[in-house]
C-alpha positions as YAML, in Angstrom:
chain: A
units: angstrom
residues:
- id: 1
  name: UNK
  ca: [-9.23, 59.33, 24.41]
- id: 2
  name: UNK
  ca: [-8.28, 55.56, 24.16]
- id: 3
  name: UNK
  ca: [-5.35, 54.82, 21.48]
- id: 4
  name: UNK
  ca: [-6.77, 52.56, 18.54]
- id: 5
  name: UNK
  ca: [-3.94, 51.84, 17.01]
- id: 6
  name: UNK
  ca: [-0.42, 51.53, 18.31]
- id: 7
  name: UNK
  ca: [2.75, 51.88, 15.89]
- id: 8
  name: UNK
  ca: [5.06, 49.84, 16.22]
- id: 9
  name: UNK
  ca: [8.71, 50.28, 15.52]
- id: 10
  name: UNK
  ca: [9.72, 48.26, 11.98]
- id: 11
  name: UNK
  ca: [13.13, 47.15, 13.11]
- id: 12
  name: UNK
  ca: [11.14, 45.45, 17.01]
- id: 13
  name: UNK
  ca: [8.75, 43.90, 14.43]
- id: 14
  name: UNK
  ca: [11.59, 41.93, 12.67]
- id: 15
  name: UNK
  ca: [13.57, 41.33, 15.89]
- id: 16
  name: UNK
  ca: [10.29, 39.78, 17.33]
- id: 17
  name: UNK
  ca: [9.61, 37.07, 13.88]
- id: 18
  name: UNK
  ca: [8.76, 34.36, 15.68]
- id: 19
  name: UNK
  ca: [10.27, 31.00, 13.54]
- id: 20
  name: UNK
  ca: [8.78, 27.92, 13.19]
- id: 21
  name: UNK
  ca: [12.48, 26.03, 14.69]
- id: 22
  name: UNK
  ca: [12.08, 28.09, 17.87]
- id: 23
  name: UNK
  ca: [8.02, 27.07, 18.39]
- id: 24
  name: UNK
  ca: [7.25, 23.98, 20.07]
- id: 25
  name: UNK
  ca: [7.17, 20.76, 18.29]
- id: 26
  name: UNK
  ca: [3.93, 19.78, 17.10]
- id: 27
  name: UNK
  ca: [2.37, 16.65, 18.19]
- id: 28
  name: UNK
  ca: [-0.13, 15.75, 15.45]
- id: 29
  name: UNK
  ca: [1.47, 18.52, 12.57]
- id: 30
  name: UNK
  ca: [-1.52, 17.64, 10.25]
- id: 31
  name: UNK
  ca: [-4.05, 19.82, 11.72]
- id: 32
  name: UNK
  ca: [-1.97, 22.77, 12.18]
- id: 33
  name: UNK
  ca: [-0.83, 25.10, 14.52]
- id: 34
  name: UNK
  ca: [-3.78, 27.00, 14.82]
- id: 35
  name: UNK
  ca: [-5.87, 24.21, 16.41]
- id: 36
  name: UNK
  ca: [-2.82, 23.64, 18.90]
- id: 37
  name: UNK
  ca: [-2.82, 26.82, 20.14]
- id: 38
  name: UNK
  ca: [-6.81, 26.53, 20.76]
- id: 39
  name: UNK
  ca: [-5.96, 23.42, 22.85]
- id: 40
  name: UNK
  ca: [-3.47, 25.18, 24.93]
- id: 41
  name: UNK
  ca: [-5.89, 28.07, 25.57]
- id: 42
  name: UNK
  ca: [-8.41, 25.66, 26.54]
- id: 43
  name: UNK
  ca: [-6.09, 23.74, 29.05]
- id: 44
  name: UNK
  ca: [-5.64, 27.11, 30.79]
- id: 45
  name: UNK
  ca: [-9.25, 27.64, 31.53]
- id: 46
  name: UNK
  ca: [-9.90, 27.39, 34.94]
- id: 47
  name: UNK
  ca: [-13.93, 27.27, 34.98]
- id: 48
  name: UNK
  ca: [-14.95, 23.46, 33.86]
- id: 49
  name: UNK
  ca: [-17.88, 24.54, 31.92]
- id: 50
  name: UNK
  ca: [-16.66, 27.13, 29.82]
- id: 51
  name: UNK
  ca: [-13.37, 24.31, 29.19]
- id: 52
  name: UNK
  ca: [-15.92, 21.42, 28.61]
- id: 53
  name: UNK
  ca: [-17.49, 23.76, 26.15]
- id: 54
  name: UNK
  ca: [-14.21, 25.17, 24.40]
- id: 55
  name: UNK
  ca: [-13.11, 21.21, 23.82]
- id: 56
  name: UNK
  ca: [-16.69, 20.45, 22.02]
- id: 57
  name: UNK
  ca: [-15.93, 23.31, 19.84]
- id: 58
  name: UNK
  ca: [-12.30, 21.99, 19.17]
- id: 59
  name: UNK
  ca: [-13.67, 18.80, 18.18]
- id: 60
  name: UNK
  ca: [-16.37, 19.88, 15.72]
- id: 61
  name: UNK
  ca: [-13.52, 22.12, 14.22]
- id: 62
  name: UNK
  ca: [-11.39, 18.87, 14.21]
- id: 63
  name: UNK
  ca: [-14.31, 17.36, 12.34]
- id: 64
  name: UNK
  ca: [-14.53, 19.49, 9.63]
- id: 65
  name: UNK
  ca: [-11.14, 19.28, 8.67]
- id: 66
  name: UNK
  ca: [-11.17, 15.88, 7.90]
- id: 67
  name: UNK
  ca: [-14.94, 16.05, 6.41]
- id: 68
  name: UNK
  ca: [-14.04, 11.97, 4.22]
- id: 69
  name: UNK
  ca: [-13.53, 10.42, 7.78]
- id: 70
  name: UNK
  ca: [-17.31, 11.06, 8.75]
- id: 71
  name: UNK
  ca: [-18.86, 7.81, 7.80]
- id: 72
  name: UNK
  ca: [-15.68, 6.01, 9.74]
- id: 73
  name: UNK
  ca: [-16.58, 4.25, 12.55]
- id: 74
  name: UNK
  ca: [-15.82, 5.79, 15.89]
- id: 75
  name: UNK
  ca: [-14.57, 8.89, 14.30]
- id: 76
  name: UNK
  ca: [-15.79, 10.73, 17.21]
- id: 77
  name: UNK
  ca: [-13.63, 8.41, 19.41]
- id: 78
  name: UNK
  ca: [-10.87, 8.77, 17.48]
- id: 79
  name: UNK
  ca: [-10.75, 12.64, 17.55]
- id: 80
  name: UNK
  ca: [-11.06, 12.74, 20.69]
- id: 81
  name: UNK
  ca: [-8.28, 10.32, 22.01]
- id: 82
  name: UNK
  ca: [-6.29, 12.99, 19.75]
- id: 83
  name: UNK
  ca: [-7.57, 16.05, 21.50]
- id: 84
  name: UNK
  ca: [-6.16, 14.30, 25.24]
- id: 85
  name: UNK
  ca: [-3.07, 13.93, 22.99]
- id: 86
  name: UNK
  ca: [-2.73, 16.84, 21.92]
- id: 87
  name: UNK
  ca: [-2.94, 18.69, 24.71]
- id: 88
  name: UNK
  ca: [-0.55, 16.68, 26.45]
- id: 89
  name: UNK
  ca: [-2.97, 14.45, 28.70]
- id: 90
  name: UNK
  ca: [-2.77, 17.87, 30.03]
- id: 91
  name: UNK
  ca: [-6.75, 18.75, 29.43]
- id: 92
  name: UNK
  ca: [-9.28, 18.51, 32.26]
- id: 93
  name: UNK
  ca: [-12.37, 17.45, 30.36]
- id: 94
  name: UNK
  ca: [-15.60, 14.88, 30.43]
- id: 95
  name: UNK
  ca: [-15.32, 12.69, 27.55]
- id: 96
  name: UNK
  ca: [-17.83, 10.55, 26.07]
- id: 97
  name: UNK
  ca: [-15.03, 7.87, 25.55]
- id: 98
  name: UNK
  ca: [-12.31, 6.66, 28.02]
- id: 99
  name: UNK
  ca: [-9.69, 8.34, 28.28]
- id: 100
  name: UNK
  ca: [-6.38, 7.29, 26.29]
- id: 101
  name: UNK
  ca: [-3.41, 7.59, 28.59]
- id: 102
  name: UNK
  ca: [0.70, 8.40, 27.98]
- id: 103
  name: UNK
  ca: [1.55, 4.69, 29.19]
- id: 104
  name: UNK
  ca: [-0.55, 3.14, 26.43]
- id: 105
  name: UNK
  ca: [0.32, 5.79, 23.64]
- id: 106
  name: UNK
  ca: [4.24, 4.63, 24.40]
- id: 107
  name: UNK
  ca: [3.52, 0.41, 23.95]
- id: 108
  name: UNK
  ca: [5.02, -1.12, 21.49]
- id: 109
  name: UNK
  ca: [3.27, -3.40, 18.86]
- id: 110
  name: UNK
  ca: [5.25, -6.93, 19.11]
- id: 111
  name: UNK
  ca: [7.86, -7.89, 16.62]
- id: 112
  name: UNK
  ca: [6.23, -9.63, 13.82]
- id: 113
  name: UNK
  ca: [8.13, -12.71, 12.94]
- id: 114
  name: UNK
  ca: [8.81, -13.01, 9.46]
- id: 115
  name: UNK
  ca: [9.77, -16.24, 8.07]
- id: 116
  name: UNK
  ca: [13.56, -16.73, 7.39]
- id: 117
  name: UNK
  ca: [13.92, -18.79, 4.73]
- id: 118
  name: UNK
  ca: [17.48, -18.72, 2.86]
- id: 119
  name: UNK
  ca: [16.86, -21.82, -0.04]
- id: 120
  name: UNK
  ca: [19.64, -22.89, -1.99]
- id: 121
  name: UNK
  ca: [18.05, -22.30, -5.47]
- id: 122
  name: UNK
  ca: [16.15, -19.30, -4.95]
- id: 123
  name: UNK
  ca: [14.80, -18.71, -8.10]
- id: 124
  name: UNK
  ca: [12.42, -22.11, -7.43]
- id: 125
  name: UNK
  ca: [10.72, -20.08, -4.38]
- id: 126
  name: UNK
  ca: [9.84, -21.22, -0.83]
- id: 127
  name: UNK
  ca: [6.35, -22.57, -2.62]
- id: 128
  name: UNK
  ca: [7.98, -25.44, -3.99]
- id: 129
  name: UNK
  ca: [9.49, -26.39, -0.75]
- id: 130
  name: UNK
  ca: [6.32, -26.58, 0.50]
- id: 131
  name: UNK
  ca: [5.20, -28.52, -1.96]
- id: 132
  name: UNK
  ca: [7.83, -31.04, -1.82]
- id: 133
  name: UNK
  ca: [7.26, -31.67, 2.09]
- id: 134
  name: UNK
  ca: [3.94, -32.53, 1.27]
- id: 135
  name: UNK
  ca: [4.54, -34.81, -1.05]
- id: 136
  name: UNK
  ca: [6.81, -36.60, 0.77]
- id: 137
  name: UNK
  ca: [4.42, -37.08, 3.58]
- id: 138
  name: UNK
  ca: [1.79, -38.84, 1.07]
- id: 139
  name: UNK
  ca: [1.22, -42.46, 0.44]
- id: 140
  name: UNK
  ca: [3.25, -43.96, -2.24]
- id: 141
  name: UNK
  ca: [1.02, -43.74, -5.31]
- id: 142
  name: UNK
  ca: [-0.57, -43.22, -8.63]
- id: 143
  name: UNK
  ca: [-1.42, -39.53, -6.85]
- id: 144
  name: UNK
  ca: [1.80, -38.91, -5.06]
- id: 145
  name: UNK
  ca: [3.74, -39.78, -8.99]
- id: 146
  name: UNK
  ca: [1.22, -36.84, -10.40]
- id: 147
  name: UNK
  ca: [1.86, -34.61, -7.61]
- id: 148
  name: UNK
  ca: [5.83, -35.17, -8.20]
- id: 149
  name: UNK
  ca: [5.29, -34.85, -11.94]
- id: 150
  name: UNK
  ca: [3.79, -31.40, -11.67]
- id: 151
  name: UNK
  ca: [6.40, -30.42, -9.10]
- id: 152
  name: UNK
  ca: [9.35, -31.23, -11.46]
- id: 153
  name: UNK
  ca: [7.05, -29.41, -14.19]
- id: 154
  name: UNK
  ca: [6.53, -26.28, -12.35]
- id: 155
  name: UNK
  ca: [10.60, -26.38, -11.53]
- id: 156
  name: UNK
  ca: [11.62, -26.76, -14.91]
- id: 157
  name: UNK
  ca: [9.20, -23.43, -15.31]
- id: 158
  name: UNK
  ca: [10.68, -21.46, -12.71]
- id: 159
  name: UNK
  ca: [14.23, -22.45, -13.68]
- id: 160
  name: UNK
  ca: [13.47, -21.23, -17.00]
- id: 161
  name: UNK
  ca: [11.54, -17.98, -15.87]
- id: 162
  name: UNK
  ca: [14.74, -16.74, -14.32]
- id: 163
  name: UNK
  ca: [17.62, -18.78, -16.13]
- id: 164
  name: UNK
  ca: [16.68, -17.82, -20.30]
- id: 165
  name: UNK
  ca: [18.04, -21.19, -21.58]
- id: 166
  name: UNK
  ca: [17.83, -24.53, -22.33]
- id: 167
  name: UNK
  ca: [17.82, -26.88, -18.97]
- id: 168
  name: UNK
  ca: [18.20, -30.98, -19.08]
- id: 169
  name: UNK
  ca: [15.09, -32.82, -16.94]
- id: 170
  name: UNK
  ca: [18.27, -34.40, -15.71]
- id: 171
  name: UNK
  ca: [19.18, -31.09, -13.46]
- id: 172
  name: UNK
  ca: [16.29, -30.44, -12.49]
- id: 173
  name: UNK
  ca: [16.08, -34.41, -11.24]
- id: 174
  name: UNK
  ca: [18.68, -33.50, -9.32]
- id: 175
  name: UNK
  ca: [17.65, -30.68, -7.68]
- id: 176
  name: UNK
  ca: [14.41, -32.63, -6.78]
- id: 177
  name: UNK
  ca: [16.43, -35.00, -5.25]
- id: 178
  name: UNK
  ca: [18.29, -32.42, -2.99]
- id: 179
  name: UNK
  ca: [14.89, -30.22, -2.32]
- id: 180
  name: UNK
  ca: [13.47, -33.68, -1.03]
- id: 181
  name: UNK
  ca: [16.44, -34.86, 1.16]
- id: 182
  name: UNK
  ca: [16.73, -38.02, -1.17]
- id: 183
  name: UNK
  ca: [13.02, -39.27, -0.92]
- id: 184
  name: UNK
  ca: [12.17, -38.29, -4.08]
- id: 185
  name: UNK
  ca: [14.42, -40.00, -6.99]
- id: 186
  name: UNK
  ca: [13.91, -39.48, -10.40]
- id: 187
  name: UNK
  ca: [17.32, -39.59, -11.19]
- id: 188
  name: UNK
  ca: [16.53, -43.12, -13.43]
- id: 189
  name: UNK
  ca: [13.34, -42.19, -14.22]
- id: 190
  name: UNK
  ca: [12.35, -42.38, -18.31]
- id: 191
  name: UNK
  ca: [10.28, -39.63, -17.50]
- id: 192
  name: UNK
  ca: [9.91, -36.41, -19.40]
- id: 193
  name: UNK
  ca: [9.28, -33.31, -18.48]
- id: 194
  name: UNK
  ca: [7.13, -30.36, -20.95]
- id: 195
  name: UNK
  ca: [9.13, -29.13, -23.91]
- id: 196
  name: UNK
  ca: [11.43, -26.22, -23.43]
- id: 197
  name: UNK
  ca: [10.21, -24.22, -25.96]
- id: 198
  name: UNK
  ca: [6.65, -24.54, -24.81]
- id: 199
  name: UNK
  ca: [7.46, -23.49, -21.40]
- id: 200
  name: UNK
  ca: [9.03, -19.93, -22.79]
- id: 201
  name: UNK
  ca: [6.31, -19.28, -24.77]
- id: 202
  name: UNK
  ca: [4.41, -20.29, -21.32]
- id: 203
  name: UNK
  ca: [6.13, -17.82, -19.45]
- id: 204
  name: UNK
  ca: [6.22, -15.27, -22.61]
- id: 205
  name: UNK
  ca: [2.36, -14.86, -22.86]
- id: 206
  name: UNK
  ca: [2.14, -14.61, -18.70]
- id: 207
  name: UNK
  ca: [4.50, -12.19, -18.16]
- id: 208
  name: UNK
  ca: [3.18, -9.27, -17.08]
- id: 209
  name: UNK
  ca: [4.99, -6.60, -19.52]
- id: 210
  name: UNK
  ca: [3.46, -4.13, -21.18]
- id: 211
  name: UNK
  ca: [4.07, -3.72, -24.60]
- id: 212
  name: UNK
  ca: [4.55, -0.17, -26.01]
- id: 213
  name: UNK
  ca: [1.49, 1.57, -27.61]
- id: 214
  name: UNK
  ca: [1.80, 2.43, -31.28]
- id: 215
  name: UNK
  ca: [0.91, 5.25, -33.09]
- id: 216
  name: UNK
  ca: [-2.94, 5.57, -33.40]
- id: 217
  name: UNK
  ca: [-4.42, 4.36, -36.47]
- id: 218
  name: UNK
  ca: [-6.10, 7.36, -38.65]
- id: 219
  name: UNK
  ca: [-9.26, 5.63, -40.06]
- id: 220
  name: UNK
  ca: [-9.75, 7.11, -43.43]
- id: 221
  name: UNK
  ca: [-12.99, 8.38, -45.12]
- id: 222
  name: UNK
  ca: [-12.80, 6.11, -47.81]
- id: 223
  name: UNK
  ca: [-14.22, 3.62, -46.17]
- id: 224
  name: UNK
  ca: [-17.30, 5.57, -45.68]
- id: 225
  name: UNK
  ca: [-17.84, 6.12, -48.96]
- id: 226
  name: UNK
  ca: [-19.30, 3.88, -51.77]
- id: 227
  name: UNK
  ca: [-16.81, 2.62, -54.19]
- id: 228
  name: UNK
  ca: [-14.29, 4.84, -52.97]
- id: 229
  name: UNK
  ca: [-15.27, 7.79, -54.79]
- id: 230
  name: UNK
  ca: [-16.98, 11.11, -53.50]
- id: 231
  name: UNK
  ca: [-20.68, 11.84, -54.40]
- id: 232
  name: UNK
  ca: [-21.02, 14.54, -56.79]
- id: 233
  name: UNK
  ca: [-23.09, 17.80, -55.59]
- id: 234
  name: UNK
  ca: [-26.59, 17.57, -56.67]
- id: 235
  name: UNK
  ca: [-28.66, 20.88, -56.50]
- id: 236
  name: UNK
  ca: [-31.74, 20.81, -54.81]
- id: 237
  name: UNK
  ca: [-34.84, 21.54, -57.18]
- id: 238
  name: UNK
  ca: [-37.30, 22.18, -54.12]
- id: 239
  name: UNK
  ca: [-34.75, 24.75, -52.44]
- id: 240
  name: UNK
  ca: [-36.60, 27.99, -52.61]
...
């Protein structure tokens, strides 16, 4: 008579808990353990049909765990480049798409150079830089005055967005002047620049803070009624 069951010793079972800091590391952890260990077992197969058969079943398992990626283009691709991962670049399979290898998986994107900018009056921003150097590269002009005009506008506005006070159009003359490496003087300039206070209130109503809900507003009845006052009951002759 063949043994169905085997007991097993209580105190062998705990000595034998296998814990998930003494199993190997997983390569892609989101889809489990479970579907690693089918990999391995299909890497081990030694007849090339039944393994070319086992990895079509991994990937339609692969599939429907990730059911929102469907309608991505070359999903298939893509699961498959992670099956050859997966397994190592250890799996012996045909594959509808080439096949990804360990010396392209380790490249490096390049190092994306960010601009390093470190202006003196931060709170104006690198835009108005910008801005400057092209208007000191236009043709002296009726233009090249408005362009300047709006410049010193928008700094006065930016000064006050980040400085909550009063500010002279003679300051920010000067800073104009700096910005511009001395091609731009307004130091002598009559000019004026927008009020103050309509440049807070500028800033005020496009800030982006939310103001705090208040309590909801009950609506009351009387409203619905006709001069305020209920109906009286009337009594309904026809009512059998």
């Amino acid at each position: 008579m063949v043994e169905k069951y085997k007991k097993e010793v209580a105190n062998d079972v705990v000595f034998n808990l296998e814990y998930n800091s003494e199993r190997q590391r997983l390569l892609i952890p989101e889809y489990g353990r479970h579907l690693q260990k089918l990999i391995d077992q299909a890497t081990i197969i030694e007849d090339d049909e039944m393994r070319n058969k086992a990895a079509k079943y991994i990937i339609q398992v692969m599939g429907s765990l990730n059911p929102h990626l469907r309608d991505v283009p070359d999903f298939q691709h893509k699961l498959w480049d992670q099956l050859f991962i997966m397994s190592d670049f250890k799996l012996n399979v045909e594959s509808p798409y080439p096949i990804p290898s360990r010396d392209v998986l380790q490249l490096k994107p390049d190092v994306l150079q960010y601009p390093q900018n470190f202006p003196k009056y931060r709170f104006y921003g690198n835009n108005i830089k910008y801005m400057i150097d092209v208007a000191n590269r236009w043709e002296d002009g009726e233009m090249k005055n408005a362009l300047i005009l709006v410049i010193a506008n928008h700094m006065k506005k930016s000064y006050l967005s980040w400085n909550k006070d009063t500010v002279k159009d003679d300051v920010i003359f000067e800073h104009l002047y700096e910005l511009s490496g001395g091609k731009i003087n307004l130091l002598q300039s009559t000019e004026e620049l927008l009020n103050t206070t309509d440049l807070l209130r500028t800033n005020k109503r496009m800030s982006n803070k939310i103001t705090p809900a208040g309590p909801p507003k009950i609506q009351s009845n009387k409203n619905n009624i006709k001069g305020g006052k209920p109906k009286p009951f009337q009594k309904n002759n026809n009512q059998k």
